[in-house]
N, CA and C atoms as an extended XYZ file, in Angstrom:
498
Properties=species:S:1:pos:R:3:atomname:S:1:resname:S:1:resid:I:1 pbc="F F F"
N         0.843       -1.177        0.000 N   MET     1
C         0.000        0.000        0.000 CA  MET     1
C         0.894        1.248        0.000 C   MET     1
N         0.566        2.176       -0.871 N   ILE     2
C         1.352        3.402       -0.994 CA  ILE     2
C         0.783        4.469       -0.072 C   ILE     2
N         1.681        5.137        0.632 N   ARG     3
C         1.310        6.317        1.418 CA  ARG     3
C         2.386        7.361        1.186 C   ARG     3
N         2.009        8.432        0.521 N   PHE     4
C         2.951        9.495        0.205 CA  PHE     4
C         2.981       10.507        1.344 C   PHE     4
N         4.164       10.998        1.631 N   LEU     5
C         4.319       12.006        2.671 CA  LEU     5
C         5.405       12.957        2.222 C   LEU     5
N         5.155       14.236        2.334 N   GLY     6
C         6.168       15.215        1.985 CA  GLY     6
C         5.553       16.439        1.327 C   GLY     6
N         6.362       17.482        1.273 N   ASN     7
C         5.979       18.765        0.700 CA  ASN     7
C         7.219       19.248       -0.047 C   ASN     7
N         7.244       19.015       -1.365 N   ILE     8
C         8.455       19.209       -2.152 CA  ILE     8
C         8.231       20.224       -3.267 C   ILE     8
N         9.158       21.165       -3.392 N   GLU     9
C         9.075       22.168       -4.457 CA  GLU     9
C         9.703       21.629       -5.736 C   GLU     9
N         9.158       22.075       -6.867 N   ALA    10
C         9.693       21.711       -8.175 CA  ALA    10
C         9.329       22.820       -9.153 C   ALA    10
N         9.793       22.681      -10.373 N   LYS    11
C         9.482       23.656      -11.434 CA  LYS    11
C         8.953       22.921      -12.646 C   LYS    11
N         7.918       23.488      -13.238 N   ALA    12
C         7.418       22.999      -14.522 CA  ALA    12
C         8.152       23.777      -15.604 C   ALA    12
N         8.563       23.094      -16.672 N   ASP    13
C         9.216       23.805      -17.770 CA  ASP    13
C         8.146       24.445      -18.658 C   ASP    13
N         8.573       25.112      -19.718 N   VAL    14
C         7.629       25.839      -20.569 CA  VAL    14
C         6.615       24.921      -21.253 C   VAL    14
N         6.967       23.646      -21.412 N   LYS    15
C         6.038       22.689      -22.019 CA  LYS    15
C         5.085       22.073      -20.998 C   LYS    15
N         5.282       22.367      -19.700 N   GLY    16
C         4.425       21.806      -18.671 CA  GLY    16
C         4.947       20.495      -18.099 C   GLY    16
N         6.212       20.169      -18.389 N   ARG    17
C         6.799       18.949      -17.834 CA  ARG    17
C         7.367       19.248      -16.453 C   ARG    17
N         7.170       18.291      -15.548 N   VAL    18
C         7.669       18.459      -14.189 CA  VAL    18
C         8.179       17.112      -13.685 C   VAL    18
N         9.277       17.159      -12.937 N   PHE    19
C         9.831       15.945      -12.345 CA  PHE    19
C         9.008       15.545      -11.133 C   PHE    19
N         8.589       14.298      -11.077 N   ILE    20
C         7.968       13.771       -9.868 CA  ILE    20
C         9.093       13.631       -8.847 C   ILE    20
N         8.915       14.124       -7.628 N   PRO    21
C         9.989       14.022       -6.631 CA  PRO    21
C        10.505       12.590       -6.486 C   PRO    21
N        11.809       12.465       -6.306 N   ALA    22
C        12.471       11.157       -6.270 CA  ALA    22
C        11.856       10.204       -5.250 C   ALA    22
N        11.553       10.692       -4.067 N   GLY    23
C        10.953        9.824       -3.050 CA  GLY    23
C         9.618        9.255       -3.496 C   GLY    23
N         8.817       10.071       -4.146 N   PHE    24
C         7.519        9.602       -4.647 CA  PHE    24
C         7.719        8.604       -5.795 C   PHE    24
N         8.688        8.901       -6.678 N   ARG    25
C         8.980        7.988       -7.790 CA  ARG    25
C         9.401        6.618       -7.274 C   ARG    25
N        10.237        6.602       -6.245 N   LYS    26
C        10.695        5.328       -5.679 CA  LYS    26
C         9.520        4.521       -5.143 C   LYS    26
N         8.591        5.191       -4.479 N   GLN    27
C         7.421        4.489       -3.959 CA  GLN    27
C         6.563        3.935       -5.095 C   GLN    27
N         6.401        4.714       -6.144 N   LEU    28
C         5.620        4.253       -7.292 CA  LEU    28
C         6.285        3.057       -7.957 C   LEU    28
N         7.596        3.116       -8.118 N   GLN    29
C         8.331        2.007       -8.734 CA  GLN    29
C         8.247        0.754       -7.862 C   GLN    29
N         8.385        0.916       -6.553 N   ALA    30
C         8.326       -0.231       -5.643 CA  ALA    30
C         6.953       -0.903       -5.691 C   ALA    30
N         5.914       -0.112       -5.959 N   ALA    31
C         4.556       -0.647       -6.037 CA  ALA    31
C         4.182       -1.047       -7.468 C   ALA    31
N         5.146       -0.978       -8.391 N   SER    32
C         4.914       -1.293       -9.809 CA  SER    32
C         3.799       -0.448      -10.417 C   SER    32
N         3.742        0.801      -10.017 N   GLU    33
C         2.754        1.748      -10.555 CA  GLU    33
C         3.432        2.568      -11.647 C   GLU    33
N         3.193        2.210      -12.903 N   GLU    34
C         3.828        2.900      -14.011 CA  GLU    34
C         2.969        4.019      -14.583 C   GLU    34
N         1.669        3.887      -14.415 N   ARG    35
C         0.748        4.888      -14.970 CA  ARG    35
C         0.049        5.614      -13.821 C   ARG    35
N        -0.190        6.901      -14.053 N   LEU    36
C        -0.853        7.747      -13.063 CA  LEU    36
C        -2.079        8.375      -13.704 C   LEU    36
N        -3.015        8.751      -12.879 N   VAL    37
C        -4.192        9.457      -13.372 CA  VAL    37
C        -4.171       10.848      -12.749 C   VAL    37
N        -4.327       11.854      -13.593 N   LEU    38
C        -4.296       13.251      -13.183 CA  LEU    38
C        -5.695       13.831      -13.308 C   LEU    38
N        -6.130       14.544      -12.285 N   ARG    39
C        -7.386       15.287      -12.371 CA  ARG    39
C        -7.316       16.467      -11.432 C   ARG    39
N        -8.173       17.447      -11.673 N   LYS    40
C        -8.267       18.569      -10.755 CA  LYS    40
C        -8.970       18.087       -9.504 C   LYS    40
N        -8.528       18.594       -8.361 N   ASP    41
C        -9.161       18.231       -7.100 CA  ASP    41
C       -10.615       18.707       -7.092 C   ASP    41
N       -11.462       17.963       -6.429 N   VAL    42
C       -12.884       18.298       -6.361 CA  VAL    42
C       -13.112       19.567       -5.529 C   VAL    42
N       -12.306       19.764       -4.494 N   TYR    43
C       -12.551       20.857       -3.542 CA  TYR    43
C       -11.580       22.029       -3.642 C   TYR    43
N       -10.351       21.783       -4.070 N   GLN    44
C        -9.312       22.810       -4.053 CA  GLN    44
C        -8.794       23.093       -5.462 C   GLN    44
N        -8.126       24.233       -5.616 N   ASP    45
C        -7.510       24.581       -6.889 CA  ASP    45
C        -6.117       23.974       -6.982 C   ASP    45
N        -6.085       22.652       -7.008 N   CYS    46
C        -4.829       21.929       -7.181 CA  CYS    46
C        -5.125       20.706       -8.039 C   CYS    46
N        -4.069       20.030       -8.446 N   LEU    47
C        -4.205       18.804       -9.231 CA  LEU    47
C        -3.916       17.622       -8.325 C   LEU    47
N        -4.494       16.482       -8.653 N   VAL    48
C        -4.256       15.265       -7.875 CA  VAL    48
C        -3.741       14.182       -8.804 C   VAL    48
N        -2.632       13.562       -8.412 N   LEU    49
C        -2.076       12.410       -9.119 CA  LEU    49
C        -2.453       11.160       -8.343 C   LEU    49
N        -3.154       10.263       -9.014 N   TYR    50
C        -3.527        8.985       -8.427 CA  TYR    50
C        -2.670        7.892       -9.055 C   TYR    50
N        -2.029        7.032       -8.261 N   PRO    51
C        -1.492        5.819       -8.881 CA  PRO    51
C        -2.673        5.099       -9.539 C   PRO    51
N        -2.443        4.453      -10.664 N   GLU    52
C        -3.552        3.874      -11.425 CA  GLU    52
C        -4.427        2.939      -10.580 C   GLU    52
N        -3.824        2.124       -9.724 N   SER    53
C        -4.622        1.199       -8.900 CA  SER    53
C        -5.501        1.966       -7.908 C   SER    53
N        -5.002        3.071       -7.375 N   VAL    54
C        -5.791        3.892       -6.450 CA  VAL    54
C        -6.936        4.555       -7.206 C   VAL    54
N        -6.659        5.024       -8.425 N   TRP    55
C        -7.708        5.628       -9.243 CA  TRP    55
C        -8.844        4.638       -9.490 C   TRP    55
N        -8.485        3.418       -9.923 N   PHE    56
C        -9.522        2.433      -10.226 CA  PHE    56
C       -10.315        2.062       -8.982 C   PHE    56
N        -9.657        1.979       -7.851 N   SER    57
C       -10.359        1.696       -6.598 CA  SER    57
C       -11.331        2.827       -6.254 C   SER    57
N       -10.864        4.068       -6.404 N   THR    58
C       -11.709        5.235       -6.135 CA  THR    58
C       -12.873        5.297       -7.116 C   THR    58
N       -12.584        5.070       -8.386 N   GLN    59
C       -13.615        5.087       -9.414 CA  GLN    59
C       -14.660        3.993       -9.147 C   GLN    59
N       -14.210        2.799       -8.786 N   ASN    60
C       -15.145        1.707       -8.485 CA  ASN    60
C       -16.005        2.025       -7.272 C   ASN    60
N       -15.397        2.634       -6.269 N   GLN    61
C       -16.160        2.985       -5.074 CA  GLN    61
C       -17.239        4.024       -5.411 C   GLN    61
N       -16.897        5.005       -6.218 N   LEU    62
C       -17.885        6.004       -6.631 CA  LEU    62
C       -18.986        5.361       -7.474 C   LEU    62
N       -18.580        4.506       -8.415 N   ARG    63
C       -19.555        3.828       -9.284 CA  ARG    63
C       -20.547        3.012       -8.449 C   ARG    63
N       -20.071        2.349       -7.408 N   GLN    64
C       -20.948        1.537       -6.554 CA  GLN    64
C       -21.951        2.392       -5.788 C   GLN    64
N       -21.599        3.628       -5.499 N   ARG    65
C       -22.499        4.510       -4.744 CA  ARG    65
C       -23.506        5.245       -5.629 C   ARG    65
N       -23.232        5.274       -6.927 N   LEU    66
C       -24.095        6.013       -7.842 CA  LEU    66
C       -24.884        5.056       -8.725 C   LEU    66
N       -26.136        5.402       -8.956 N   ASN    67
C       -27.027        4.611       -9.793 CA  ASN    67
C       -26.880        5.082      -11.242 C   ASN    67
N       -26.413        4.193      -12.119 N   LYS    68
C       -26.212        4.600      -13.515 CA  LYS    68
C       -27.527        4.871      -14.235 C   LYS    68
N       -28.665        4.511      -13.620 N   TRP    69
C       -29.970        4.765      -14.230 CA  TRP    69
C       -30.624        6.029      -13.672 C   TRP    69
N       -29.873        6.771      -12.869 N   ASN    70
C       -30.325        8.058      -12.351 CA  ASN    70
C       -29.517        9.124      -13.095 C   ASN    70
N       -30.203        9.999      -13.824 N   ALA    71
C       -29.520       10.961      -14.700 CA  ALA    71
C       -28.554       11.859      -13.929 C   ALA    71
N       -28.955       12.362      -12.781 N   ARG    72
C       -28.077       13.248      -11.995 CA  ARG    72
C       -26.840       12.496      -11.503 C   ARG    72
N       -27.060       11.288      -11.002 N   GLN    73
C       -25.937       10.513      -10.507 CA  GLN    73
C       -25.003       10.098      -11.639 C   GLN    73
N       -25.556        9.821      -12.796 N   GLN    74
C       -24.720        9.489      -13.951 CA  GLN    74
C       -23.905       10.720      -14.377 C   GLN    74
N       -24.497       11.907      -14.267 N   ALA    75
C       -23.779       13.137      -14.604 CA  ALA    75
C       -22.624       13.374      -13.623 C   ALA    75
N       -22.838       13.061      -12.357 N   ILE    76
C       -21.773       13.189      -11.357 CA  ILE    76
C       -20.606       12.278      -11.729 C   ILE    76
N       -20.919       11.031      -12.047 N   PHE    77
C       -19.870       10.079      -12.408 CA  PHE    77
C       -19.152       10.527      -13.678 C   PHE    77
N       -19.910       10.967      -14.668 N   ARG    78
C       -19.333       11.434      -15.932 CA  ARG    78
C       -18.385       12.601      -15.687 C   ARG    78
N       -18.805       13.549      -14.847 N   GLN    79
C       -17.953       14.702      -14.544 CA  GLN    79
C       -16.658       14.253      -13.867 C   GLN    79
N       -16.778       13.324      -12.939 N   PHE    80
C       -15.602       12.847      -12.210 CA  PHE    80
C       -14.592       12.192      -13.152 C   PHE    80
N       -15.048       11.313      -14.029 N   VAL    81
C       -14.113       10.592      -14.898 CA  VAL    81
C       -13.689       11.404      -16.118 C   VAL    81
N       -14.531       12.328      -16.580 N   SER    82
C       -14.159       13.100      -17.771 CA  SER    82
C       -13.090       14.136      -17.468 C   SER    82
N       -12.924       14.490      -16.210 N   ASP    83
C       -11.890       15.445      -15.825 CA  ASP    83
C       -10.557       14.762      -15.535 C   ASP    83
N       -10.432       13.488      -15.870 N   ALA    84
C        -9.222       12.722      -15.563 CA  ALA    84
C        -8.462       12.379      -16.838 C   ALA    84
N        -7.154       12.253      -16.678 N   GLU    85
C        -6.306       11.907      -17.813 CA  GLU    85
C        -5.145       11.041      -17.336 C   GLU    85
N        -4.821       10.022      -18.112 N   ILE    86
C        -3.690        9.153      -17.778 CA  ILE    86
C        -2.400        9.857      -18.172 C   ILE    86
N        -1.431        9.843      -17.263 N   VAL    87
C        -0.098       10.372      -17.541 CA  VAL    87
C         0.920        9.291      -17.184 C   VAL    87
N         1.963        9.208      -17.988 N   VAL    88
C         3.006        8.211      -17.778 CA  VAL    88
C         4.332        8.940      -17.648 C   VAL    88
N         5.031        8.739      -16.544 N   PRO    89
C         6.344        9.394      -16.412 CA  PRO    89
C         7.288        8.924      -17.521 C   PRO    89
N         8.100        9.859      -18.041 N   ASP    90
C         9.087        9.480      -19.050 CA  ASP    90
C        10.287        8.829      -18.362 C   ASP    90
N        11.293        8.496      -19.119 N   GLY    91
C        12.470        7.820      -18.588 CA  GLY    91
C        13.229        8.626      -17.548 C   GLY    91
N        13.002        9.942      -17.546 N   ASN    92
C        13.661       10.814      -16.572 CA  ASN    92
C        12.804       11.078      -15.336 C   ASN    92
N        11.599       10.504      -15.301 N   GLY    93
C        10.721       10.713      -14.144 CA  GLY    93
C         9.870       11.960      -14.239 C   GLY    93
N         9.711       12.492      -15.459 N   ARG    94
C         8.877       13.684      -15.652 CA  ARG    94
C         7.509       13.277      -16.175 C   ARG    94
N         6.529       14.077      -15.811 N   ILE    95
C         5.204       13.943      -16.423 CA  ILE    95
C         4.892       15.245      -17.139 C   ILE    95
N         4.074       15.137      -18.165 N   LEU    96
C         3.609       16.313      -18.886 CA  LEU    96
C         2.237       16.671      -18.351 C   LEU    96
N         2.131       17.864      -17.780 N   ILE    97
C         0.839       18.345      -17.301 CA  ILE    97
C         0.218       19.146      -18.441 C   ILE    97
N        -0.901       18.676      -18.985 N   PRO    98
C        -1.530       19.406      -20.089 CA  PRO    98
C        -1.872       20.846      -19.701 C   PRO    98
N        -1.836       21.722      -20.685 N   LYS    99
C        -2.069       23.160      -20.462 CA  LYS    99
C        -3.372       23.437      -19.717 C   LYS    99
N        -4.446       22.721      -20.056 N   ARG   100
C        -5.727       23.000      -19.403 CA  ARG   100
C        -5.656       22.723      -17.906 C   ARG   100
N        -4.863       21.725      -17.497 N   TYR   101
C        -4.709       21.427      -16.073 CA  TYR   101
C        -3.848       22.486      -15.385 C   TYR   101
N        -2.801       22.936      -16.078 N   LEU   102
C        -1.980       24.017      -15.523 CA  LEU   102
C        -2.843       25.242      -15.263 C   LEU   102
N        -3.703       25.542      -16.229 N   HIS   103
C        -4.598       26.691      -16.094 CA  HIS   103
C        -5.577       26.492      -14.933 C   HIS   103
N        -6.195       25.297      -14.841 N   MET   104
C        -7.167       25.013      -13.769 CA  MET   104
C        -6.559       25.221      -12.386 C   MET   104
N        -5.277       24.869      -12.236 N   ALA   105
C        -4.630       24.942      -10.926 CA  ALA   105
C        -3.848       26.242      -10.732 C   ALA   105
N        -3.843       27.107      -11.740 N   GLY   106
C        -3.126       28.371      -11.627 CA  GLY   106
C        -1.608       28.199      -11.582 C   GLY   106
N        -1.110       27.148      -12.214 N   ILE   107
C         0.325       26.866      -12.182 CA  ILE   107
C         1.022       27.604      -13.320 C   ILE   107
N         2.037       28.398      -12.956 N   GLN   108
C         2.866       29.088      -13.940 CA  GLN   108
C         4.138       28.275      -14.173 C   GLN   108
N         4.957       28.156      -13.128 N   SER   109
C         6.164       27.342      -13.241 CA  SER   109
C         6.522       26.678      -11.918 C   SER   109
N         6.497       27.420      -10.820 N   ASP   110
C         6.850       26.843       -9.527 CA  ASP   110
C         5.672       26.049       -8.972 C   ASP   110
N         5.955       24.796       -8.605 N   VAL   111
C         4.912       23.927       -8.068 CA  VAL   111
C         5.359       23.344       -6.738 C   VAL   111
N         4.405       22.812       -6.030 N   ARG   112
C         4.662       22.118       -4.780 CA  ARG   112
C         3.909       20.800       -4.818 C   ARG   112
N         4.641       19.706       -4.629 N   PHE   113
C         4.043       18.379       -4.534 CA  PHE   113
C         3.773       18.110       -3.058 C   PHE   113
N         2.561       17.720       -2.742 N   ILE   114
C         2.213       17.392       -1.360 CA  ILE   114
C         1.694       15.966       -1.323 C   ILE   114
N         2.382       15.110       -0.550 N   GLY   115
C         1.925       13.736       -0.376 CA  GLY   115
C         0.672       13.729        0.486 C   GLY   115
N        -0.396       13.168       -0.058 N   MET   116
C        -1.692       13.146        0.635 CA  MET   116
C        -2.177       11.704        0.751 C   MET   116
N        -1.494       10.949        1.594 N   ASP   117
C        -1.851        9.561        1.834 CA  ASP   117
C        -1.568        8.743        0.575 C   ASP   117
N        -2.608        8.315       -0.164 N   ASN   118
C        -2.367        7.459       -1.331 CA  ASN   118
C        -2.422        8.235       -2.652 C   ASN   118
N        -2.430        9.558       -2.575 N   THR   119
C        -2.381       10.406       -3.770 CA  THR   119
C        -1.329       11.497       -3.564 C   THR   119
N        -1.033       12.209       -4.651 N   ILE   120
C        -0.078       13.322       -4.611 CA  ILE   120
C        -0.792       14.553       -5.159 C   ILE   120
N        -0.790       15.624       -4.389 N   GLU   121
C        -1.359       16.878       -4.889 CA  GLU   121
C        -0.258       17.714       -5.514 C   GLU   121
N        -0.628       18.442       -6.567 N   ILE   122
C         0.292       19.370       -7.222 CA  ILE   122
C        -0.348       20.758       -7.138 C   ILE   122
N         0.325       21.652       -6.451 N   TRP   123
C        -0.173       23.000       -6.212 CA  TRP   123
C         0.701       24.032       -6.902 C   TRP   123
N         0.103       25.155       -7.287 N   ALA   124
C         0.893       26.327       -7.646 CA  ALA   124
C         1.590       26.740       -6.347 C   ALA   124
N         2.888       26.978       -6.404 N   LYS   125
C         3.662       27.246       -5.190 CA  LYS   125
C         3.048       28.373       -4.356 C   LYS   125
N         2.588       29.417       -5.017 N   GLU   126
C         2.032       30.568       -4.292 CA  GLU   126
C         0.811       30.164       -3.456 C   GLU   126
N        -0.005       29.295       -3.996 N   ARG   127
C        -1.219       28.870       -3.290 CA  ARG   127
C        -0.890       27.957       -2.121 C   ARG   127
N         0.145       27.146       -2.255 N   ALA   128
C         0.500       26.194       -1.203 CA  ALA   128
C         1.321       26.840       -0.088 C   ALA   128
N         1.777       28.064       -0.296 N   GLU   129
C         2.544       28.735        0.755 CA  GLU   129
C         1.644       29.294        1.846 C   GLU   129
N         0.389       29.484        1.525 N   GLN   130
C        -0.566       29.972        2.513 CA  GLN   130
C        -1.053       28.802        3.357 C   GLN   130
N        -1.309       29.014        4.634 N   PRO   131
C        -1.845       27.913        5.451 CA  PRO   131
C        -3.210       27.479        4.899 C   PRO   131
N        -3.454       26.190        4.943 N   PHE   132
C        -4.732       25.680        4.467 CA  PHE   132
C        -5.831       25.983        5.478 C   PHE   132
N        -5.447       26.083        6.732 N   MET   133
C        -6.349       26.462        7.824 CA  MET   133
C        -5.509       27.263        8.818 C   MET   133
N        -6.163       28.154        9.551 N   SER   134
C        -5.432       28.856       10.606 CA  SER   134
C        -5.110       27.845       11.712 C   SER   134
N        -4.090       28.106       12.516 N   PRO   135
C        -3.776       27.180       13.612 CA  PRO   135
C        -4.972       26.934       14.536 C   PRO   135
N        -5.765       27.971       14.758 N   GLU   136
C        -6.943       27.826       15.628 CA  GLU   136
C        -7.989       26.917       14.988 C   GLU   136
N        -8.264       27.142       13.696 N   GLU   137
C        -9.223       26.289       12.984 CA  GLU   137
C        -8.753       24.839       12.960 C   GLU   137
N        -7.448       24.659       12.740 N   PHE   138
C        -6.889       23.317       12.660 CA  PHE   138
C        -7.022       22.577       13.989 C   PHE   138
N        -6.648       23.228       15.066 N   SER   139
C        -6.743       22.563       16.373 CA  SER   139
C        -8.187       22.281       16.736 C   SER   139
N        -9.089       23.201       16.411 N   GLN   140
C       -10.513       22.988       16.691 CA  GLN   140
C       -11.057       21.824       15.866 C   GLN   140
N       -10.698       21.777       14.591 N   ALA   141
C       -11.166       20.691       13.720 CA  ALA   141
C       -10.634       19.343       14.200 C   ALA   141
N        -9.357       19.292       14.592 N   LEU   142
C        -8.797       18.036       15.106 CA  LEU   142
C        -9.510       17.598       16.376 C   LEU   142
N        -9.787       18.553       17.238 N   GLN   143
C       -10.491       18.218       18.481 CA  GLN   143
C       -11.880       17.672       18.185 C   GLN   143
N       -12.577       18.279       17.215 N   GLU   144
C       -13.912       17.801       16.859 CA  GLU   144
C       -13.868       16.390       16.277 C   GLU   144
N       -12.864       16.127       15.451 N   VAL   145
C       -12.768       14.823       14.795 CA  VAL   145
C       -12.185       13.762       15.722 C   VAL   145
N       -11.097       14.100       16.413 N   LEU   146
C       -10.373       13.102       17.195 CA  LEU   146
C       -10.674       13.132       18.691 C   LEU   146
N       -11.275       14.201       19.148 N   GLY   147
C       -11.547       14.318       20.578 CA  GLY   147
C       -12.746       13.515       21.027 C   GLY   147
N       -13.478       12.951       20.095 N   ASP   148
C       -14.653       12.150       20.409 CA  ASP   148
C       -14.218       10.781       20.910 C   ASP   148
N       -14.892       10.278       21.917 N   GLU   149
C       -14.547        8.961       22.467 CA  GLU   149
C       -14.971        7.822       21.566 C   GLU   149
N       -15.687        8.113       20.488 N   THR   150
C       -16.153        7.051       19.601 CA  THR   150
C       -15.229        6.880       18.399 C   THR   150
N       -13.936        7.131       18.598 N   CYS   151
C       -12.961        6.968       17.514 CA  CYS   151
C       -12.946        5.527       17.030 C   CYS   151
N       -12.582        5.374       15.763 N   LEU   152
C       -12.485        4.046       15.168 CA  LEU   152
C       -11.290        3.295       15.727 C   LEU   152
N       -11.420        2.002       15.938 N   PRO   153
C       -10.244        1.219       16.340 CA  PRO   153
C        -9.240        1.148       15.193 C   PRO   153
N        -7.990        0.834       15.516 N   GLU   154
C        -6.919        0.797       14.521 CA  GLU   154
C        -7.244       -0.078       13.319 C   GLU   154
N        -7.876       -1.257       13.518 N   ASP   155
C        -8.163       -2.134       12.385 CA  ASP   155
C        -9.208       -1.537       11.455 C   ASP   155
N       -10.127       -0.741       11.994 N   ALA   156
C       -11.114       -0.075       11.142 CA  ALA   156
C       -10.450        1.024       10.324 C   ALA   156
N        -9.499        1.716       10.934 N   ILE   157
C        -8.767        2.758       10.218 CA  ILE   157
C        -7.966        2.129        9.083 C   ILE   157
N        -7.304        1.002        9.370 N   GLU   158
C        -6.518        0.310        8.340 CA  GLU   158
C        -7.404       -0.121        7.178 C   GLU   158
N        -8.622       -0.569        7.455 N   SER   159
C        -9.507       -1.001        6.365 CA  SER   159
C        -9.935        0.178        5.501 C   SER   159
N        -9.977        1.392        6.073 N   GLN   160
C       -10.293        2.574        5.268 CA  GLN   160
C        -9.209        2.821        4.239 C   GLN   160
N        -7.945        2.546        4.572 N   TYR   161
C        -6.864        2.740        3.623 CA  TYR   161
C        -6.903        1.700        2.524 C   TYR   161
N        -7.433        0.549        2.822 N   GLN   162
C        -7.549       -0.484        1.805 CA  GLN   162
C        -8.728       -0.227        0.878 C   GLN   162
N        -9.731        0.516        1.346 N   ASN   163
C       -10.916        0.867        0.557 CA  ASN   163
C       -11.111        2.374        0.643 C   ASN   163
N       -10.249        3.178       -0.023 N   PRO   164
C       -10.302        4.627        0.119 CA  PRO   164
C       -11.586        5.232       -0.429 C   PRO   164
N       -12.007        6.303        0.220 N   MET   165
C       -13.177        7.070       -0.232 CA  MET   165
C       -12.717        8.059       -1.297 C   MET   165
N       -13.599        8.430       -2.220 N   PRO   166
C       -13.204        9.432       -3.231 CA  PRO   166
C       -13.035       10.797       -2.624 C   PRO   166
């Protein structure tokens, strides 16, 4: 199981090519993940790189929750998958980020890769330099989520990583 961790700066060249950080590349190679799926994040102005197996697991989980005979739910699924594109690192460990994705995420040249569990986020450096939450909001949110005595046992948490939510 892949779990990415880190916050690494990089630069996209004029063609939109960017090196995947070496630590992330090593994890992908160790897991035999040669293809990645790129899409804009649902909630933030950043891009998300999914190892192909994680993408298919996420896609299957979404498909199971949505009724293909319900027009609205089918539109949700269509939107989710139509915003995705397969990218394959070249021999040097670079991926080409298509122009439309660079535009969606506001990326000019400086980027920040953030390991987010089983995916990798790609942010415009300027956007990732700002705190995602204030320290007060963060501590309050953690207390609300983790301060409850009804926390999941460790084995339940582990099963969530094996069956990730979209």
